[in-house]
Short mmCIF file of C-alpha atoms in Angstrom, two decimals:
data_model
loop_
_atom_site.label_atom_id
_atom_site.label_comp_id
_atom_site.label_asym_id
_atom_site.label_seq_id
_atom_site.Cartn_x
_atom_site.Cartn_y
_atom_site.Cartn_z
CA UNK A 1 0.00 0.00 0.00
CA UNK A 2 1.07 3.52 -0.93
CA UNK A 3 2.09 5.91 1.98
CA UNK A 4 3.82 7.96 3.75
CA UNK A 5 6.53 6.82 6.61
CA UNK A 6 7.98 9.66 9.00
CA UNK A 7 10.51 8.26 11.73
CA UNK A 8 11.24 8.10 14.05
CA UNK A 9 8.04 8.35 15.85
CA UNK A 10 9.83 9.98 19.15
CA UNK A 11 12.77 11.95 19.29
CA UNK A 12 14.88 13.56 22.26
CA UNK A 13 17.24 16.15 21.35
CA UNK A 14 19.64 18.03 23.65
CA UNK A 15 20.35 21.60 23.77
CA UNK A 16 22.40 22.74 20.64
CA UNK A 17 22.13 19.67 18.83
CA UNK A 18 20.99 19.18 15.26
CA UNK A 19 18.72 16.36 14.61
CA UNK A 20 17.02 15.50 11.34
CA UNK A 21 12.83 13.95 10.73
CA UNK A 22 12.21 11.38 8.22
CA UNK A 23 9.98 11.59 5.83
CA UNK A 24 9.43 8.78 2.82
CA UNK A 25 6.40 8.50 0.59
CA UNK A 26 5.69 6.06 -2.46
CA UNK A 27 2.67 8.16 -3.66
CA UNK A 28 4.55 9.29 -6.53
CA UNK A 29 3.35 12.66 -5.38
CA UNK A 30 4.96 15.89 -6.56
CA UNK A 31 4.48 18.15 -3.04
CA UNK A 32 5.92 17.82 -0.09
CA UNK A 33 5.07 19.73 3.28
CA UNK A 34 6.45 19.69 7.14
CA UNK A 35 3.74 20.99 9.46
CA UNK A 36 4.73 21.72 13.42
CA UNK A 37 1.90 21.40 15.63
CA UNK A 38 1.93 23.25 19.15
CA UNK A 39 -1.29 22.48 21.82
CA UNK A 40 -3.70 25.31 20.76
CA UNK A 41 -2.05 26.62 17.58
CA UNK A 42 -3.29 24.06 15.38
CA UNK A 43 -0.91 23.19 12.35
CA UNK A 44 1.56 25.51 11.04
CA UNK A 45 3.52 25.51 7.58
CA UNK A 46 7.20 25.16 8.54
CA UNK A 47 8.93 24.54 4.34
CA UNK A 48 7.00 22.61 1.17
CA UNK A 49 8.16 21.45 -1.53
CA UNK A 50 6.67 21.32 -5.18
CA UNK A 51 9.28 19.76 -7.49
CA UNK A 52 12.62 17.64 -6.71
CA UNK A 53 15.58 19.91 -5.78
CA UNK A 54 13.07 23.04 -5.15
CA UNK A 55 12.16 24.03 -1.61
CA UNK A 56 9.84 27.05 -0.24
CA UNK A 57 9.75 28.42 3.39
CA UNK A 58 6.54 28.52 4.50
CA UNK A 59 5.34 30.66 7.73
CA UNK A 60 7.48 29.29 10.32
CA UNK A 61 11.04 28.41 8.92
CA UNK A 62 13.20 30.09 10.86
CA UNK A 63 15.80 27.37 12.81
CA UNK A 64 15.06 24.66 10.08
CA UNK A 65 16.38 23.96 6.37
CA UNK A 66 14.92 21.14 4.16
CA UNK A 67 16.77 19.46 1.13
CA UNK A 68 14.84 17.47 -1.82
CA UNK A 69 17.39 15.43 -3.38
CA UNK A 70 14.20 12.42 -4.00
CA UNK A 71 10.68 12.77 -5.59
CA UNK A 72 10.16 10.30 -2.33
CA UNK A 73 12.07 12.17 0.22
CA UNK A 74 11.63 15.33 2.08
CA UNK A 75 14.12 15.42 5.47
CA UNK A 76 13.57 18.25 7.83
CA UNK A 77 16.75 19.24 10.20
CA UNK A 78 16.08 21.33 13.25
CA UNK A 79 19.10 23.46 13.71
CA UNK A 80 20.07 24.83 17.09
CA UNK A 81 18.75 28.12 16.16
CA UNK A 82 15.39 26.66 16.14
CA UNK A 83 14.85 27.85 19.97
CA UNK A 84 11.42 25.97 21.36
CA UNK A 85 11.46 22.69 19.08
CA UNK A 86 9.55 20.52 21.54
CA UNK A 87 6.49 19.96 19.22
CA UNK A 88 4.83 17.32 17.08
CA UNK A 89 6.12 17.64 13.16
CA UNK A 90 3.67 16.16 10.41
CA UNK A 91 4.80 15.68 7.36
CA UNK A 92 2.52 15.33 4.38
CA UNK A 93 2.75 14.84 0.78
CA UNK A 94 -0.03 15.85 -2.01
CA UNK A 95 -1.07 15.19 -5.45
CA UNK A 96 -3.41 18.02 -6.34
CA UNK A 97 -6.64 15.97 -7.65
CA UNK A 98 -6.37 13.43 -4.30
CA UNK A 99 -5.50 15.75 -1.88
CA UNK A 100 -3.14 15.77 1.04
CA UNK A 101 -1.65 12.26 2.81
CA UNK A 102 -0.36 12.79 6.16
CA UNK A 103 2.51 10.61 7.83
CA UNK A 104 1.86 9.57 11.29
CA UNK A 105 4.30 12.49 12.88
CA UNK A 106 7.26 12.32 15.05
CA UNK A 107 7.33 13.97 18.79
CA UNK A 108 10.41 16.28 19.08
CA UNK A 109 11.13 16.75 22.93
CA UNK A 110 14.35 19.04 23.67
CA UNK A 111 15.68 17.11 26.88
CA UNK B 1 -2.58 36.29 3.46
CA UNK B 2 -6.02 33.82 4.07
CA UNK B 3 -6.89 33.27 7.67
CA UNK B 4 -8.83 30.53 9.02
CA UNK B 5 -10.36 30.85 12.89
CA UNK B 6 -11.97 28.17 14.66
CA UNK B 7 -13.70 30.09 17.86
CA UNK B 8 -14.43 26.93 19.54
CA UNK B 9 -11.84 25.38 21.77
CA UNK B 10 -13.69 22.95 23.01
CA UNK B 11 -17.10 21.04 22.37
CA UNK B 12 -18.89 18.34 24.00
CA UNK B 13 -21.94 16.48 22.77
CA UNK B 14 -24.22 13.55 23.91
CA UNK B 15 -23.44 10.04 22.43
CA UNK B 16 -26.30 9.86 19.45
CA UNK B 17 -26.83 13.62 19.16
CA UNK B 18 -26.23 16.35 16.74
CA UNK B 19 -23.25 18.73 17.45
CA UNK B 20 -21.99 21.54 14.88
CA UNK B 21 -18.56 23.06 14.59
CA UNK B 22 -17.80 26.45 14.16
CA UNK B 23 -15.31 27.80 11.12
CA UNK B 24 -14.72 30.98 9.83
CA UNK B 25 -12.27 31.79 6.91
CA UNK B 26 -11.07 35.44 5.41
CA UNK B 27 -9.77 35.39 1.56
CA UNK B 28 -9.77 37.34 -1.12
CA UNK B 29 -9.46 34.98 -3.76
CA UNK B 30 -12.91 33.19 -5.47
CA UNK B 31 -11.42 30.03 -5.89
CA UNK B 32 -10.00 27.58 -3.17
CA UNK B 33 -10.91 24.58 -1.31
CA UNK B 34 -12.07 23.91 2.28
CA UNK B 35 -11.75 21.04 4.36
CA UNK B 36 -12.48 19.65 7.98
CA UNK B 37 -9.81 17.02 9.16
CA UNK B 38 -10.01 14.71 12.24
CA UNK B 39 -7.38 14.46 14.64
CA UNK B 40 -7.78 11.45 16.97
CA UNK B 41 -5.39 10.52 19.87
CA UNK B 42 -3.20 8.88 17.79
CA UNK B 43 -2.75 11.96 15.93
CA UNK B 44 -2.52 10.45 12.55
CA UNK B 45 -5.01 13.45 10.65
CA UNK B 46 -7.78 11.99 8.72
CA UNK B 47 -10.05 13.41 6.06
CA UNK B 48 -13.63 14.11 7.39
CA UNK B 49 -15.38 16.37 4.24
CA UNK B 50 -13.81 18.59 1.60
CA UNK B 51 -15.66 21.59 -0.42
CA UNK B 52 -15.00 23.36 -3.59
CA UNK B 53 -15.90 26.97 -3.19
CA UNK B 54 -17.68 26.84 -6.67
CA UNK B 55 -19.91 24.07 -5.92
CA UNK B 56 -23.23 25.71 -3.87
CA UNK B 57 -24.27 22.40 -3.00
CA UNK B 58 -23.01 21.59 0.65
CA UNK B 59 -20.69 18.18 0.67
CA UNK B 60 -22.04 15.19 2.47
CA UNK B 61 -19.77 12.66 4.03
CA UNK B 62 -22.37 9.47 5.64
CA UNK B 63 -23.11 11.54 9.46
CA UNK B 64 -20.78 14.51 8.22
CA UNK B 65 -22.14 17.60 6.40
CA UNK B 66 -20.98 21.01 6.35
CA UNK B 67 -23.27 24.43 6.05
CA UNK B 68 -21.26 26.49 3.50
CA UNK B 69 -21.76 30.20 3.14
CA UNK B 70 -19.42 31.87 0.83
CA UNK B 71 -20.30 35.31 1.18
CA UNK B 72 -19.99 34.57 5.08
CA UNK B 73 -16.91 32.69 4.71
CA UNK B 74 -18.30 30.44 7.19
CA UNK B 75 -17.98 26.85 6.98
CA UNK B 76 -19.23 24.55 9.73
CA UNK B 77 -19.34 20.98 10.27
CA UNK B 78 -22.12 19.49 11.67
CA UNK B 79 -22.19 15.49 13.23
CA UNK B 80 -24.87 13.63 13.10
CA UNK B 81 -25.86 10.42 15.34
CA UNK B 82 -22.55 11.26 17.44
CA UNK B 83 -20.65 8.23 18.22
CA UNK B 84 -17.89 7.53 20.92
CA UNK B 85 -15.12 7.33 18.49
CA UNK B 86 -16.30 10.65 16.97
CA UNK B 87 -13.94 12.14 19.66
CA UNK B 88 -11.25 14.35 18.35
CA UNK B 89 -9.61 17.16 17.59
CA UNK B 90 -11.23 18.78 14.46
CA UNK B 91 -9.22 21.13 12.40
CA UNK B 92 -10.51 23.43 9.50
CA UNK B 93 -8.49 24.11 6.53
CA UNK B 94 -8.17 26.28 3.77
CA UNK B 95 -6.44 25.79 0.24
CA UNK B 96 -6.45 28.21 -2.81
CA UNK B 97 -6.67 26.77 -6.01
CA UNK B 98 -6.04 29.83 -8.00
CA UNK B 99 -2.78 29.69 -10.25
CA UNK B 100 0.68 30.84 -8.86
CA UNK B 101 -1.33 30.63 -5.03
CA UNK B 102 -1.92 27.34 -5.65
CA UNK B 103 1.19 26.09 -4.31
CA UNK B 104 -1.26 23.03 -2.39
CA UNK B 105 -0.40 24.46 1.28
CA UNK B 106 -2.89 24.44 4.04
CA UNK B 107 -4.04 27.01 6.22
CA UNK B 108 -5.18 25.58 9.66
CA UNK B 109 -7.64 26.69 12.09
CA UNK B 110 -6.56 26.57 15.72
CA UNK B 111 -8.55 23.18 16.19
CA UNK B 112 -11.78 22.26 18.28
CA UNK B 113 -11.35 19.17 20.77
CA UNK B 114 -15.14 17.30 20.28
CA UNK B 115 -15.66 15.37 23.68
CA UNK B 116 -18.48 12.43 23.38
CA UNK B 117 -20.43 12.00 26.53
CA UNK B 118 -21.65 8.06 26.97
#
């Protein structure tokens, strides 16, 4: 079955260390997204992507970068600039008739 | 920029009763899509209803239908028969389809947790 994978599903990251979110999908879809979700802020646009090698920031980017090397592959890194990164991080993928698919998020907790 | 502004934080509704969400949207643009995504507590968002904005005919999804008024920019979701596993977060969402804004991003309401009451 066709999907997306994001892993891992928890990860603990000290202060000043870079760690990077998986995301893989076989949907063949063009678009890419990362989404951060904080309680009562609902879902927030962090980079997309619309082609291979082509990257946007979206309304939160600041302390992240993105790379797009695969039509399947869209890895997010959060930097040590990124200052609060505790948060869930959805990642999503979309082909424009269908609609969004949504990977099954990883919890970032800064430890 | 589009907005989107879910006013309810929180809901709560009797097992086998009707409950409506609140959603309001600003845009400028004519053409864009709206949508109402579940959130349960395994967090994995799932598609409840999606809208065209040039369709006048409200969508229907089996218990899930939504009361669109365009010139409101009001969109809410209304459950029908409400069922234990009904209980979620709900999250409205806004996409433009019009040309170079159609880059396929979402704009997300702040969310409404439904409770079900037994």
């Amino acid at each position: 079955d066709g999907g997306i994978t994001q892993s891992p599903k928890y990860l603990f990251r000290k202060e000043g260390q870079n760690v990077t979110l998986s995301c893989e999908q076989n949907l063949n879809h063009d678009a890419m997204y990362w989404y951060r979700q904080d309680p009562g802020q609902g879902l927030r646009l962090i980079y997309y992507s619309q082609i291979v090698n082509d990257f946007q920031k979206g309304d939160i980017a600041e302390g992240y970068s993105v790379s797009r090397e695969k039509k399947e592959s869209f890895p997010l890194t959060v930097t040590s600039a990124q200052k609060n990164p505790t948060a869930f991080y959805l990642c999503a993928s979309s082909d424009r008739r269908r609609g969004y698919t949504f990977g099954s998020g990883t919890r970032l907790t800064v430890v | 920029a589009q907005t989107v502004t879910q006013s309810q934080p929180e809901m709560s509704v009797q097992e086998a009763e009707t409950v409506t969400l609140s959603c309001t949207y600003d845009t400028s643009e004519s053409d864009y899509y709206l949508f109402w995504y579940k959130q349960p507590p395994s967090r994995q968002m799932i598609l409840v209803i999606r809208q065209e904005a040039y369709k006048q005919q409200n969508a229907t999804e089996n218990r899930f239908s939504v009361n669109f008024q365009k010139a409101a920019k009001s969109f809410s979701l209304k459950i029908s028969d409400s069922q234990l596993g009904d209980a979620a977060m709900y999250f409205c969402a806004y996409r433009s389809a019009m040309g170079s804004s159609n880059t396929g991003k979402l704009i997300f309401g702040q969310g409404t947790t439904l409770q079900v009451k037994p």
